[in-house]
Amino acid sequence: MSEVKLASLFELEKIEKGLYRAESWDLGFRALFGGQVLGQALASAYQTVEPGRVAHSFHSYFLLPGDAKKPVVYDVEIVRDGRSFSARRVKAIQDGKNIFYMTASFQSPEEGATHQSAVMPEAPDVNTLQSDIEFYEANFDKIARPLREALSYHRPVDIRTVDAANAYKSARREPTRYIWMRARESLGSAISLHQAALAYASDYHFLSTSLQPHGISLLDKKLRIATIDHAMWFHGPVNFNEWLLYAMESPFSGNARGIVKGQIFNQQGQLVASTMQEGLMRMVGE
């Protein structure tokens, strides 16, 4: 088991009312991992919402690259508290600059008309797949040195990518990807923590799905890839202690940008969350 605890990433230091500080994890990328600010911003917004209200959606923009070696300060603005809904705006700050904005909405649970047309896609049984960590360790010489040094920070989320080996090849493929994921260690029962953890994990392998039809490898040194915006909707209770299937599809890319949509299912086939993301995909000179 990893000594790095996923829950610790969402432990916030309260500076004053509506202002929180959180530590950063260096995952070995060029900049702070976007999933970190997604999860921590949602966790900070939860600090200002009355008990019983649950996040049902958030919309966010990444403004500047974050520094993974520095903590992040979250400034939460109370936009509205109504009879059923609450809205919060969260600003992530490093070195006095706004690096990220999120608007999150919370609702008191209530009964209503229910349907689900989304069908859980067929995917290999999770127990037949190698974990991404084991794949990285088996291909240690193929991954960048910063990522090698940061593998311990990738362990808290057990991710198992279907057809993982092709992620490092330059072959053209359909713009779809499936991954199984769950927390390696129990997160307890607080819905706020499970949603923050899922928001964090929702950024893994997401935008790179747009590269697949172009035959561009993540290892290509000319590639510059970065998230521009990320939205997420929670449709029902999230249990990140259990395996969830993340089905991703990229319907379009152009103008050095790609867009990806995702659906997250539990093992009973229930759609528990949906995601959308647009990001930069730019090829530069050596």
mmCIF file with all atom_site columns, N, CA and C in Angstrom, residues 215-281:
data_model
loop_
_atom_site.group_PDB
_atom_site.id
_atom_site.type_symbol
_atom_site.label_atom_id
_atom_site.label_alt_id
_atom_site.label_comp_id
_atom_site.label_asym_id
_atom_site.label_entity_id
_atom_site.label_seq_id
_atom_site.pdbx_PDB_ins_code
_atom_site.Cartn_x
_atom_site.Cartn_y
_atom_site.Cartn_z
_atom_site.occupancy
_atom_site.B_iso_or_equiv
_atom_site.pdbx_formal_charge
_atom_site.auth_seq_id
_atom_site.auth_comp_id
_atom_site.auth_asym_id
_atom_site.auth_atom_id
_atom_site.pdbx_PDB_model_num
ATOM 1   N N  . GLY A 1 215 ? -2.697  9.839  -34.204 1.00 0.00 ? 215 GLY A N  1
ATOM 2   C CA . GLY A 1 215 ? -1.478  9.063  -34.087 1.00 0.00 ? 215 GLY A CA 1
ATOM 3   C C  . GLY A 1 215 ? -0.363  9.800  -33.382 1.00 0.00 ? 215 GLY A C  1
ATOM 4   N N  . ILE A 1 216 ? -0.720  10.683 -32.467 1.00 0.00 ? 216 ILE A N  1
ATOM 5   C CA . ILE A 1 216 ? 0.280   11.450 -31.725 1.00 0.00 ? 216 ILE A CA 1
ATOM 6   C C  . ILE A 1 216 ? 0.465   10.817 -30.350 1.00 0.00 ? 216 ILE A C  1
ATOM 7   N N  . SER A 1 217 ? 1.695   10.512 -30.005 1.00 0.00 ? 217 SER A N  1
ATOM 8   C CA . SER A 1 217 ? 1.994   9.897  -28.721 1.00 0.00 ? 217 SER A CA 1
ATOM 9   C C  . SER A 1 217 ? 2.196   10.950 -27.644 1.00 0.00 ? 217 SER A C  1
ATOM 10  N N  . LEU A 1 218 ? 1.821   10.617 -26.423 1.00 0.00 ? 218 LEU A N  1
ATOM 11  C CA . LEU A 1 218 ? 2.081   11.515 -25.290 1.00 0.00 ? 218 LEU A CA 1
ATOM 12  C C  . LEU A 1 218 ? 3.572   11.726 -25.067 1.00 0.00 ? 218 LEU A C  1
ATOM 13  N N  . LEU A 1 219 ? 4.397   10.818 -25.596 1.00 0.00 ? 219 LEU A N  1
ATOM 14  C CA . LEU A 1 219 ? 5.845   10.922 -25.427 1.00 0.00 ? 219 LEU A CA 1
ATOM 15  C C  . LEU A 1 219 ? 6.489   11.839 -26.458 1.00 0.00 ? 219 LEU A C  1
ATOM 16  N N  . ASP A 1 220 ? 5.696   12.329 -27.421 1.00 0.00 ? 220 ASP A N  1
ATOM 17  C CA . ASP A 1 220 ? 6.237   13.202 -28.469 1.00 0.00 ? 220 ASP A CA 1
ATOM 18  C C  . ASP A 1 220 ? 6.734   14.509 -27.835 1.00 0.00 ? 220 ASP A C  1
ATOM 19  N N  . LYS A 1 221 ? 8.007   14.788 -28.001 1.00 0.00 ? 221 LYS A N  1
ATOM 20  C CA . LYS A 1 221 ? 8.613   15.967 -27.376 1.00 0.00 ? 221 LYS A CA 1
ATOM 21  C C  . LYS A 1 221 ? 8.112   17.278 -27.974 1.00 0.00 ? 221 LYS A C  1
ATOM 22  N N  . LYS A 1 222 ? 7.493   17.212 -29.149 1.00 0.00 ? 222 LYS A N  1
ATOM 23  C CA . LYS A 1 222 ? 6.966   18.433 -29.775 1.00 0.00 ? 222 LYS A CA 1
ATOM 24  C C  . LYS A 1 222 ? 5.562   18.771 -29.303 1.00 0.00 ? 222 LYS A C  1
ATOM 25  N N  . LEU A 1 223 ? 4.972   17.884 -28.530 1.00 0.00 ? 223 LEU A N  1
ATOM 26  C CA . LEU A 1 223 ? 3.585   18.063 -28.095 1.00 0.00 ? 223 LEU A CA 1
ATOM 27  C C  . LEU A 1 223 ? 3.490   18.958 -26.864 1.00 0.00 ? 223 LEU A C  1
ATOM 28  N N  . ARG A 1 224 ? 2.563   19.903 -26.927 1.00 0.00 ? 224 ARG A N  1
ATOM 29  C CA . ARG A 1 224 ? 2.202   20.705 -25.760 1.00 0.00 ? 224 ARG A CA 1
ATOM 30  C C  . ARG A 1 224 ? 0.701   20.504 -25.531 1.00 0.00 ? 224 ARG A C  1
ATOM 31  N N  . ILE A 1 225 ? 0.356   19.981 -24.376 1.00 0.00 ? 225 ILE A N  1
ATOM 32  C CA . ILE A 1 225 ? -1.041  19.664 -24.086 1.00 0.00 ? 225 ILE A CA 1
ATOM 33  C C  . ILE A 1 225 ? -1.407  20.243 -22.724 1.00 0.00 ? 225 ILE A C  1
ATOM 34  N N  . ALA A 1 226 ? -2.547  20.911 -22.632 1.00 0.00 ? 226 ALA A N  1
ATOM 35  C CA . ALA A 1 226 ? -2.962  21.550 -21.385 1.00 0.00 ? 226 ALA A CA 1
ATOM 36  C C  . ALA A 1 226 ? -4.473  21.722 -21.369 1.00 0.00 ? 226 ALA A C  1
ATOM 37  N N  . THR A 1 227 ? -5.060  21.584 -20.198 1.00 0.00 ? 227 THR A N  1
ATOM 38  C CA . THR A 1 227 ? -6.506  21.748 -20.050 1.00 0.00 ? 227 THR A CA 1
ATOM 39  C C  . THR A 1 227 ? -6.881  23.224 -20.102 1.00 0.00 ? 227 THR A C  1
ATOM 40  N N  . ILE A 1 228 ? -7.958  23.540 -20.820 1.00 0.00 ? 228 ILE A N  1
ATOM 41  C CA . ILE A 1 228 ? -8.507  24.898 -20.849 1.00 0.00 ? 228 ILE A CA 1
ATOM 42  C C  . ILE A 1 228 ? -9.698  24.999 -19.906 1.00 0.00 ? 228 ILE A C  1
ATOM 43  N N  . ASP A 1 229 ? -10.654 24.070 -20.037 1.00 0.00 ? 229 ASP A N  1
ATOM 44  C CA . ASP A 1 229 ? -11.799 24.083 -19.129 1.00 0.00 ? 229 ASP A CA 1
ATOM 45  C C  . ASP A 1 229 ? -12.233 22.652 -18.829 1.00 0.00 ? 229 ASP A C  1
ATOM 46  N N  . HIS A 1 230 ? -12.994 22.503 -17.761 1.00 0.00 ? 230 HIS A N  1
ATOM 47  C CA . HIS A 1 230 ? -13.427 21.172 -17.315 1.00 0.00 ? 230 HIS A CA 1
ATOM 48  C C  . HIS A 1 230 ? -14.748 21.347 -16.575 1.00 0.00 ? 230 HIS A C  1
ATOM 49  N N  . ALA A 1 231 ? -15.744 20.566 -16.971 1.00 0.00 ? 231 ALA A N  1
ATOM 50  C CA . ALA A 1 231 ? -17.047 20.597 -16.306 1.00 0.00 ? 231 ALA A CA 1
ATOM 51  C C  . ALA A 1 231 ? -17.405 19.186 -15.862 1.00 0.00 ? 231 ALA A C  1
ATOM 52  N N  . MET A 1 232 ? -18.204 19.104 -14.793 1.00 0.00 ? 232 MET A N  1
ATOM 53  C CA . MET A 1 232 ? -18.580 17.799 -14.259 1.00 0.00 ? 232 MET A CA 1
ATOM 54  C C  . MET A 1 232 ? -19.969 17.884 -13.643 1.00 0.00 ? 232 MET A C  1
ATOM 55  N N  . TRP A 1 233 ? -20.746 16.828 -13.858 1.00 0.00 ? 233 TRP A N  1
ATOM 56  C CA . TRP A 1 233 ? -22.084 16.725 -13.288 1.00 0.00 ? 233 TRP A CA 1
ATOM 57  C C  . TRP A 1 233 ? -22.171 15.422 -12.496 1.00 0.00 ? 233 TRP A C  1
ATOM 58  N N  . PHE A 1 234 ? -22.673 15.502 -11.278 1.00 0.00 ? 234 PHE A N  1
ATOM 59  C CA . PHE A 1 234 ? -22.876 14.326 -10.443 1.00 0.00 ? 234 PHE A CA 1
ATOM 60  C C  . PHE A 1 234 ? -24.357 13.956 -10.491 1.00 0.00 ? 234 PHE A C  1
ATOM 61  N N  . HIS A 1 235 ? -24.651 12.748 -10.946 1.00 0.00 ? 235 HIS A N  1
ATOM 62  C CA . HIS A 1 235 ? -26.038 12.327 -11.138 1.00 0.00 ? 235 HIS A CA 1
ATOM 63  C C  . HIS A 1 235 ? -26.587 11.526 -9.961  1.00 0.00 ? 235 HIS A C  1
ATOM 64  N N  . GLY A 1 236 ? -25.710 10.939 -9.193  1.00 0.00 ? 236 GLY A N  1
ATOM 65  C CA . GLY A 1 236 ? -26.147 10.105 -8.077  1.00 0.00 ? 236 GLY A CA 1
ATOM 66  C C  . GLY A 1 236 ? -25.018 9.883  -7.105  1.00 0.00 ? 236 GLY A C  1
ATOM 67  N N  . PRO A 1 237 ? -25.256 9.103  -6.071  1.00 0.00 ? 237 PRO A N  1
ATOM 68  C CA . PRO A 1 237 ? -24.221 8.854  -5.064  1.00 0.00 ? 237 PRO A CA 1
ATOM 69  C C  . PRO A 1 237 ? -22.956 8.262  -5.691  1.00 0.00 ? 237 PRO A C  1
ATOM 70  N N  . VAL A 1 238 ? -21.817 8.765  -5.247  1.00 0.00 ? 238 VAL A N  1
ATOM 71  C CA . VAL A 1 238 ? -20.518 8.309  -5.741  1.00 0.00 ? 238 VAL A CA 1
ATOM 72  C C  . VAL A 1 238 ? -19.821 7.524  -4.638  1.00 0.00 ? 238 VAL A C  1
ATOM 73  N N  . ASN A 1 239 ? -19.395 6.327  -4.958  1.00 0.00 ? 239 ASN A N  1
ATOM 74  C CA . ASN A 1 239 ? -18.617 5.518  -4.017  1.00 0.00 ? 239 ASN A CA 1
ATOM 75  C C  . ASN A 1 239 ? -17.284 5.193  -4.672  1.00 0.00 ? 239 ASN A C  1
ATOM 76  N N  . PHE A 1 240 ? -16.261 5.977  -4.350  1.00 0.00 ? 240 PHE A N  1
ATOM 77  C CA . PHE A 1 240 ? -14.953 5.789  -4.980  1.00 0.00 ? 240 PHE A CA 1
ATOM 78  C C  . PHE A 1 240 ? -14.143 4.699  -4.292  1.00 0.00 ? 240 PHE A C  1
ATOM 79  N N  . ASN A 1 241 ? -14.738 4.068  -3.288  1.00 0.00 ? 241 ASN A N  1
ATOM 80  C CA . ASN A 1 241 ? -14.117 2.879  -2.703  1.00 0.00 ? 241 ASN A CA 1
ATOM 81  C C  . ASN A 1 241 ? -14.304 1.665  -3.611  1.00 0.00 ? 241 ASN A C  1
ATOM 82  N N  . GLU A 1 242 ? -15.253 1.762  -4.559  1.00 0.00 ? 242 GLU A N  1
ATOM 83  C CA . GLU A 1 242 ? -15.549 0.664  -5.468  1.00 0.00 ? 242 GLU A CA 1
ATOM 84  C C  . GLU A 1 242 ? -15.150 1.050  -6.888  1.00 0.00 ? 242 GLU A C  1
ATOM 85  N N  . TRP A 1 243 ? -14.975 0.041  -7.737  1.00 0.00 ? 243 TRP A N  1
ATOM 86  C CA . TRP A 1 243 ? -14.550 0.277  -9.112  1.00 0.00 ? 243 TRP A CA 1
ATOM 87  C C  . TRP A 1 243 ? -15.606 1.056  -9.900  1.00 0.00 ? 243 TRP A C  1
ATOM 88  N N  . LEU A 1 244 ? -15.132 2.064  -10.635 1.00 0.00 ? 244 LEU A N  1
ATOM 89  C CA . LEU A 1 244 ? -15.969 2.848  -11.539 1.00 0.00 ? 244 LEU A CA 1
ATOM 90  C C  . LEU A 1 244 ? -15.352 2.769  -12.928 1.00 0.00 ? 244 LEU A C  1
ATOM 91  N N  . LEU A 1 245 ? -16.200 2.689  -13.949 1.00 0.00 ? 245 LEU A N  1
ATOM 92  C CA . LEU A 1 245 ? -15.721 2.671  -15.332 1.00 0.00 ? 245 LEU A CA 1
ATOM 93  C C  . LEU A 1 245 ? -15.863 4.065  -15.928 1.00 0.00 ? 245 LEU A C  1
ATOM 94  N N  . TYR A 1 246 ? -14.764 4.613  -16.404 1.00 0.00 ? 246 TYR A N  1
ATOM 95  C CA . TYR A 1 246 ? -14.725 5.935  -17.020 1.00 0.00 ? 246 TYR A CA 1
ATOM 96  C C  . TYR A 1 246 ? -14.627 5.733  -18.531 1.00 0.00 ? 246 TYR A C  1
ATOM 97  N N  . ALA A 1 247 ? -15.717 6.029  -19.241 1.00 0.00 ? 247 ALA A N  1
ATOM 98  C CA . ALA A 1 247 ? -15.773 5.881  -20.696 1.00 0.00 ? 247 ALA A CA 1
ATOM 99  C C  . ALA A 1 247 ? -15.600 7.262  -21.326 1.00 0.00 ? 247 ALA A C  1
ATOM 100 N N  . MET A 1 248 ? -14.546 7.425  -22.144 1.00 0.00 ? 248 MET A N  1
ATOM 101 C CA . MET A 1 248 ? -14.211 8.724  -22.727 1.00 0.00 ? 248 MET A CA 1
ATOM 102 C C  . MET A 1 248 ? -14.325 8.669  -24.246 1.00 0.00 ? 248 MET A C  1
ATOM 103 N N  . GLU A 1 249 ? -14.725 9.786  -24.805 1.00 0.00 ? 249 GLU A N  1
ATOM 104 C CA . GLU A 1 249 ? -14.835 9.900  -26.257 1.00 0.00 ? 249 GLU A CA 1
ATOM 105 C C  . GLU A 1 249 ? -14.541 11.335 -26.676 1.00 0.00 ? 249 GLU A C  1
ATOM 106 N N  . SER A 1 250 ? -13.771 11.489 -27.747 1.00 0.00 ? 250 SER A N  1
ATOM 107 C CA . SER A 1 250 ? -13.468 12.818 -28.277 1.00 0.00 ? 250 SER A CA 1
ATOM 108 C C  . SER A 1 250 ? -14.220 13.014 -29.588 1.00 0.00 ? 250 SER A C  1
ATOM 109 N N  . PRO A 1 251 ? -15.271 13.837 -29.599 1.00 0.00 ? 251 PRO A N  1
ATOM 110 C CA . PRO A 1 251 ? -16.063 14.017 -30.820 1.00 0.00 ? 251 PRO A CA 1
ATOM 111 C C  . PRO A 1 251 ? -15.458 14.996 -31.822 1.00 0.00 ? 251 PRO A C  1
ATOM 112 N N  . PHE A 1 252 ? -14.452 15.801 -31.393 1.00 0.00 ? 252 PHE A N  1
ATOM 113 C CA . PHE A 1 252 ? -13.925 16.833 -32.292 1.00 0.00 ? 252 PHE A CA 1
ATOM 114 C C  . PHE A 1 252 ? -12.574 17.324 -31.805 1.00 0.00 ? 252 PHE A C  1
ATOM 115 N N  . SER A 1 253 ? -11.721 17.688 -32.774 1.00 0.00 ? 253 SER A N  1
ATOM 116 C CA . SER A 1 253 ? -10.511 18.457 -32.486 1.00 0.00 ? 253 SER A CA 1
ATOM 117 C C  . SER A 1 253 ? -10.255 19.387 -33.657 1.00 0.00 ? 253 SER A C  1
ATOM 118 N N  . GLY A 1 254 ? -9.647  20.531 -33.374 1.00 0.00 ? 254 GLY A N  1
ATOM 119 C CA . GLY A 1 254 ? -9.345  21.523 -34.406 1.00 0.00 ? 254 GLY A CA 1
ATOM 120 C C  . GLY A 1 254 ? -8.833  22.785 -33.765 1.00 0.00 ? 254 GLY A C  1
ATOM 121 N N  . ASN A 1 255 ? -8.165  23.631 -34.552 1.00 0.00 ? 255 ASN A N  1
ATOM 122 C CA . ASN A 1 255 ? -7.621  24.896 -34.045 1.00 0.00 ? 255 ASN A CA 1
ATOM 123 C C  . ASN A 1 255 ? -6.709  24.675 -32.841 1.00 0.00 ? 255 ASN A C  1
ATOM 124 N N  . ALA A 1 256 ? -5.946  23.592 -32.880 1.00 0.00 ? 256 ALA A N  1
ATOM 125 C CA . ALA A 1 256 ? -5.011  23.231 -31.807 1.00 0.00 ? 256 ALA A CA 1
ATOM 126 C C  . ALA A 1 256 ? -5.723  22.971 -30.487 1.00 0.00 ? 256 ALA A C  1
ATOM 127 N N  . ARG A 1 257 ? -7.008  22.565 -30.584 1.00 0.00 ? 257 ARG A N  1
ATOM 128 C CA . ARG A 1 257 ? -7.768  22.220 -29.381 1.00 0.00 ? 257 ARG A CA 1
ATOM 129 C C  . ARG A 1 257 ? -8.479  20.890 -29.613 1.00 0.00 ? 257 ARG A C  1
ATOM 130 N N  . GLY A 1 258 ? -8.731  20.198 -28.517 1.00 0.00 ? 258 GLY A N  1
ATOM 131 C CA . GLY A 1 258 ? -9.519  18.983 -28.572 1.00 0.00 ? 258 GLY A CA 1
ATOM 132 C C  . GLY A 1 258 ? -10.579 19.016 -27.494 1.00 0.00 ? 258 GLY A C  1
ATOM 133 N N  . ILE A 1 259 ? -11.716 18.373 -27.757 1.00 0.00 ? 259 ILE A N  1
ATOM 134 C CA . ILE A 1 259 ? -12.771 18.303 -26.753 1.00 0.00 ? 259 ILE A CA 1
ATOM 135 C C  . ILE A 1 259 ? -13.060 16.827 -26.472 1.00 0.00 ? 259 ILE A C  1
ATOM 136 N N  . VAL A 1 260 ? -13.301 16.531 -25.204 1.00 0.00 ? 260 VAL A N  1
ATOM 137 C CA . VAL A 1 260 ? -13.552 15.158 -24.778 1.00 0.00 ? 260 VAL A CA 1
ATOM 138 C C  . VAL A 1 260 ? -14.754 15.145 -23.841 1.00 0.00 ? 260 VAL A C  1
ATOM 139 N N  . LYS A 1 261 ? -15.590 14.115 -23.971 1.00 0.00 ? 261 LYS A N  1
ATOM 140 C CA . LYS A 1 261 ? -16.691 13.925 -23.036 1.00 0.00 ? 261 LYS A CA 1
ATOM 141 C C  . LYS A 1 261 ? -16.527 12.576 -22.365 1.00 0.00 ? 261 LYS A C  1
ATOM 142 N N  . GLY A 1 262 ? -16.981 12.496 -21.119 1.00 0.00 ? 262 GLY A N  1
ATOM 143 C CA . GLY A 1 262 ? -16.823 11.264 -20.374 1.00 0.00 ? 262 GLY A CA 1
ATOM 144 C C  . GLY A 1 262 ? -18.093 10.894 -19.625 1.00 0.00 ? 262 GLY A C  1
ATOM 145 N N  . GLN A 1 263 ? -18.285 9.595  -19.451 1.00 0.00 ? 263 GLN A N  1
ATOM 146 C CA . GLN A 1 263 ? -19.379 9.074  -18.636 1.00 0.00 ? 263 GLN A CA 1
ATOM 147 C C  . GLN A 1 263 ? -18.784 8.095  -17.631 1.00 0.00 ? 263 GLN A C  1
ATOM 148 N N  . ILE A 1 264 ? -19.207 8.223  -16.378 1.00 0.00 ? 264 ILE A N  1
ATOM 149 C CA . ILE A 1 264 ? -18.663 7.398  -15.304 1.00 0.00 ? 264 ILE A CA 1
ATOM 150 C C  . ILE A 1 264 ? -19.780 6.520  -14.751 1.00 0.00 ? 264 ILE A C  1
ATOM 151 N N  . PHE A 1 265 ? -19.572 5.209  -14.822 1.00 0.00 ? 265 PHE A N  1
ATOM 152 C CA . PHE A 1 265 ? -20.568 4.228  -14.406 1.00 0.00 ? 265 PHE A CA 1
ATOM 153 C C  . PHE A 1 265 ? -20.065 3.432  -13.199 1.00 0.00 ? 265 PHE A C  1
ATOM 154 N N  . ASN A 1 266 ? -20.999 3.064  -12.313 1.00 0.00 ? 266 ASN A N  1
ATOM 155 C CA . ASN A 1 266 ? -20.624 2.102  -11.278 1.00 0.00 ? 266 ASN A CA 1
ATOM 156 C C  . ASN A 1 266 ? -20.790 0.695  -11.842 1.00 0.00 ? 266 ASN A C  1
ATOM 157 N N  . GLN A 1 267 ? -20.458 -0.315 -11.053 1.00 0.00 ? 267 GLN A N  1
ATOM 158 C CA . GLN A 1 267 ? -20.478 -1.685 -11.569 1.00 0.00 ? 267 GLN A CA 1
ATOM 159 C C  . GLN A 1 267 ? -21.889 -2.220 -11.788 1.00 0.00 ? 267 GLN A C  1
ATOM 160 N N  . GLN A 1 268 ? -22.889 -1.510 -11.306 1.00 0.00 ? 268 GLN A N  1
ATOM 161 C CA . GLN A 1 268 ? -24.275 -1.885 -11.550 1.00 0.00 ? 268 GLN A CA 1
ATOM 162 C C  . GLN A 1 268 ? -24.808 -1.252 -12.832 1.00 0.00 ? 268 GLN A C  1
ATOM 163 N N  . GLY A 1 269 ? -23.956 -0.499 -13.539 1.00 0.00 ? 269 GLY A N  1
ATOM 164 C CA . GLY A 1 269 ? -24.357 0.117  -14.793 1.00 0.00 ? 269 GLY A CA 1
ATOM 165 C C  . GLY A 1 269 ? -25.032 1.466  -14.627 1.00 0.00 ? 269 GLY A C  1
ATOM 166 N N  . GLN A 1 270 ? -25.054 1.998  -13.415 1.00 0.00 ? 270 GLN A N  1
ATOM 167 C CA . GLN A 1 270 ? -25.675 3.304  -13.179 1.00 0.00 ? 270 GLN A CA 1
ATOM 168 C C  . GLN A 1 270 ? -24.703 4.421  -13.543 1.00 0.00 ? 270 GLN A C  1
ATOM 169 N N  . LEU A 1 271 ? -25.200 5.417  -14.267 1.00 0.00 ? 271 LEU A N  1
ATOM 170 C CA . LEU A 1 271 ? -24.398 6.588  -14.616 1.00 0.00 ? 271 LEU A CA 1
ATOM 171 C C  . LEU A 1 271 ? -24.321 7.495  -13.394 1.00 0.00 ? 271 LEU A C  1
ATOM 172 N N  . VAL A 1 272 ? -23.156 7.614  -12.795 1.00 0.00 ? 272 VAL A N  1
ATOM 173 C CA . VAL A 1 272 ? -23.025 8.403  -11.566 1.00 0.00 ? 272 VAL A CA 1
ATOM 174 C C  . VAL A 1 272 ? -22.479 9.800  -11.824 1.00 0.00 ? 272 VAL A C  1
ATOM 175 N N  . ALA A 1 273 ? -21.794 10.004 -12.979 1.00 0.00 ? 273 ALA A N  1
ATOM 176 C CA . ALA A 1 273 ? -21.259 11.338 -13.269 1.00 0.00 ? 273 ALA A CA 1
ATOM 177 C C  . ALA A 1 273 ? -20.961 11.464 -14.759 1.00 0.00 ? 273 ALA A C  1
ATOM 178 N N  . SER A 1 274 ? -20.963 12.704 -15.242 1.00 0.00 ? 274 SER A N  1
ATOM 179 C CA . SER A 1 274 ? -20.586 13.019 -16.613 1.00 0.00 ? 274 SER A CA 1
ATOM 180 C C  . SER A 1 274 ? -19.560 14.140 -16.600 1.00 0.00 ? 274 SER A C  1
ATOM 181 N N  . THR A 1 275 ? -18.692 14.165 -17.615 1.00 0.00 ? 275 THR A N  1
ATOM 182 C CA . THR A 1 275 ? -17.648 15.175 -17.678 1.00 0.00 ? 275 THR A CA 1
ATOM 183 C C  . THR A 1 275 ? -17.512 15.714 -19.097 1.00 0.00 ? 275 THR A C  1
ATOM 184 N N  . MET A 1 276 ? -16.974 16.928 -19.203 1.00 0.00 ? 276 MET A N  1
ATOM 185 C CA . MET A 1 276 ? -16.588 17.515 -20.491 1.00 0.00 ? 276 MET A CA 1
ATOM 186 C C  . MET A 1 276 ? -15.318 18.316 -20.267 1.00 0.00 ? 276 MET A C  1
ATOM 187 N N  . GLN A 1 277 ? -14.439 18.274 -21.263 1.00 0.00 ? 277 GLN A N  1
ATOM 188 C CA . GLN A 1 277 ? -13.195 19.038 -21.146 1.00 0.00 ? 277 GLN A CA 1
ATOM 189 C C  . GLN A 1 277 ? -12.719 19.469 -22.524 1.00 0.00 ? 277 GLN A C  1
ATOM 190 N N  . GLU A 1 278 ? -12.200 20.686 -22.596 1.00 0.00 ? 278 GLU A N  1
ATOM 191 C CA . GLU A 1 278 ? -11.522 21.145 -23.805 1.00 0.00 ? 278 GLU A CA 1
ATOM 192 C C  . GLU A 1 278 ? -10.105 21.536 -23.420 1.00 0.00 ? 278 GLU A C  1
ATOM 193 N N  . GLY A 1 279 ? -9.162  21.257 -24.320 1.00 0.00 ? 279 GLY A N  1
ATOM 194 C CA . GLY A 1 279 ? -7.778  21.579 -23.990 1.00 0.00 ? 279 GLY A CA 1
ATOM 195 C C  . GLY A 1 279 ? -6.944  21.892 -25.211 1.00 0.00 ? 279 GLY A C  1
ATOM 196 N N  . LEU A 1 280 ? -5.782  22.411 -24.933 1.00 0.00 ? 280 LEU A N  1
ATOM 197 C CA . LEU A 1 280 ? -4.802  22.747 -25.964 1.00 0.00 ? 280 LEU A CA 1
ATOM 198 C C  . LEU A 1 280 ? -4.078  21.493 -26.410 1.00 0.00 ? 280 LEU A C  1
ATOM 199 N N  . MET A 1 281 ? -3.915  21.315 -27.723 1.00 0.00 ? 281 MET A N  1
ATOM 200 C CA . MET A 1 281 ? -3.105  20.255 -28.301 1.00 0.00 ? 281 MET A CA 1
ATOM 201 C C  . MET A 1 281 ? -2.253  20.902 -29.396 1.00 0.00 ? 281 MET A C  1
#
